[in-house]
Amino acid sequence: MKLKTALITGATSGIGKATAEIFAKNNIQLVLCGRRNQRLIELKNELSKLTNVAILQFDVSKKEEVFNAIQSLPTAFQKIDILINNAGNAHGLSTIQDGDTDDWDAMIDINVKGLLYVSKAILPQMVERNEGFVVNIGSIAGKEVYPNGNVYCASKYAVNALNKAMRLDLNKHNIRVSAIHPGAVETEFSEVRFKGDKEKASNVYKGFNALQANDIAEIIYFVISRPAHVNIEDLIVYPTAQASATVLHRE
Ligand code: NDP
Ligand code: 8X3
């Protein structure tokens, strides 16, 4: 049987990297994407022991880079069966009146426009073949606005809306579309949000058992491995200690 191919954005870290690892163990060919090329090379070296791997270094927020990179894929990787729209981050955590406009641009450009550019580069081939799977990584921040979350929440509400839009527009083309909305996952996410302040970042995950990237990756694999007639539209995944975006029980 011909191997399926998955393109994963944000594969250099956290949820995307863990997803790549699980997909590789399950014999899915991989196109790993991110900006940090050294990490892509290292991951390719590791996962090539299990499956075929191609890497693409590009910034999802740069339209030309996205289309050029995806067009440059070697023939054996050009047919994408599964797209994991995962790349994204929060930049800053402050009131709307104190927000940094560069942070706003980054979150809208990466989390929303980046997801759109990558989708636009890949969806036409899925439509043409009348098959495909798109998994959009949203967030609990796309279901519930929390204080100081403003623009990050807006960007993830947009992901939630785009997930629903994709399901509607791609419905007659036999393309499955799913969203996973995690609560607190211990990755580099908070380090990025707090601009490299490791102490502040690690405090976010103190006093409770946060989700790990692998927890979400296992769920992504479950979603994409259902029979062809089954589509899980939307999943919210919390650590047990978290009841909502703002209610988190710490010991
Ligand atoms: P990480 O910071 O560990 O990973 C983020 C990934 O996104 C990296 O691989 C990074 O790669 C990539 N990325 C960021 N900006 C760009 C860009 N401009 N172009 C290309 N790639 C980019 O965080 P997570 O694994 O936690 O985050 C993955 C997704 O999960 C995000 O969409 C995030 O919003 C979402 N999420 C995370 C939660 C959490 O608590 N951690 C909870 C809910 C949702 P590189 O820097 O190499 O480009
Ligand atoms: C990440 C979860 O609650 O830190 O999307 O915004 S949260």
Tab-separated table of N, CA, C and O and ligand atoms in Angstrom, residues 138-141 146 152 156 182-184 189 193 242 245, ligand 2:
chain	number	residue	atom	x	y	z
A	138	GLY	N	-6.250	24.655	17.220
A	138	GLY	CA	-6.798	25.884	17.793
A	138	GLY	C	-6.282	26.047	19.198
A	138	GLY	O	-5.090	25.893	19.461
A	139	SER	N	-7.174	26.330	20.115
A	139	SER	CA	-6.795	26.488	21.526
A	139	SER	C	-8.062	26.718	22.322
A	139	SER	O	-9.073	27.181	21.785
A	140	ILE	N	-7.970	26.476	23.615
A	140	ILE	CA	-9.053	26.890	24.490
A	140	ILE	C	-9.229	28.420	24.389
A	140	ILE	O	-10.324	28.941	24.568
A	141	ALA	N	-8.127	29.095	24.002
A	141	ALA	CA	-8.190	30.553	23.792
A	141	ALA	C	-9.076	30.925	22.605
A	141	ALA	O	-9.435	32.094	22.439
A	146	TYR	N	-9.867	35.217	27.719
A	146	TYR	CA	-9.432	35.409	29.112
A	146	TYR	C	-8.695	36.740	29.239
A	146	TYR	O	-8.199	37.281	28.242
A	152	TYR	N	-4.288	37.195	21.077
A	152	TYR	CA	-4.052	35.743	20.902
A	152	TYR	C	-5.407	35.033	20.833
A	152	TYR	O	-5.637	34.190	19.958
A	156	LYS	N	-7.098	32.807	17.754
A	156	LYS	CA	-7.558	31.420	17.872
A	156	LYS	C	-9.073	31.306	17.649
A	156	LYS	O	-9.552	30.267	17.195
A	182	PRO	N	-6.353	22.609	22.638
A	182	PRO	CA	-5.762	22.249	23.932
A	182	PRO	C	-5.845	23.373	24.962
A	182	PRO	O	-5.854	24.560	24.615
A	183	GLY	N	-5.874	22.956	26.245
A	183	GLY	CA	-5.616	23.876	27.358
A	183	GLY	C	-4.106	23.951	27.540
A	183	GLY	O	-3.358	23.941	26.556
A	184	ALA	N	-3.641	23.977	28.806
A	184	ALA	CA	-2.211	24.218	29.055
A	184	ALA	C	-1.341	23.011	28.693
A	184	ALA	O	-1.456	21.942	29.299
A	189	PHE	N	5.857	27.133	24.240
A	189	PHE	CA	4.812	28.149	24.039
A	189	PHE	C	4.973	29.358	24.972
A	189	PHE	O	4.975	30.508	24.517
A	193	ARG	N	5.811	33.292	24.455
A	193	ARG	CA	4.877	34.331	24.923
A	193	ARG	C	5.616	35.377	25.771
A	193	ARG	O	5.388	36.561	25.642
A	242	GLN	N	-7.286	21.575	35.085
A	242	GLN	CA	-7.808	22.816	34.492
A	242	GLN	C	-9.286	22.653	34.143
A	242	GLN	O	-9.683	21.685	33.487
A	245	ALA	N	-10.275	28.299	30.841
A	245	ALA	CA	-9.046	29.064	30.562
A	245	ALA	C	-8.524	29.750	31.827
A	245	ALA	O	-7.322	29.965	31.977
B	2	8X3	C1	-2.564	28.128	24.742
B	2	8X3	C2	-3.460	27.997	25.917
B	2	8X3	O1	-4.644	29.287	27.749
B	2	8X3	O2	-2.257	29.722	27.428
B	2	8X3	O3	-3.299	28.374	23.583
B	2	8X3	O4	-3.868	30.549	25.865
B	2	8X3	S1	-3.561	29.475	26.755
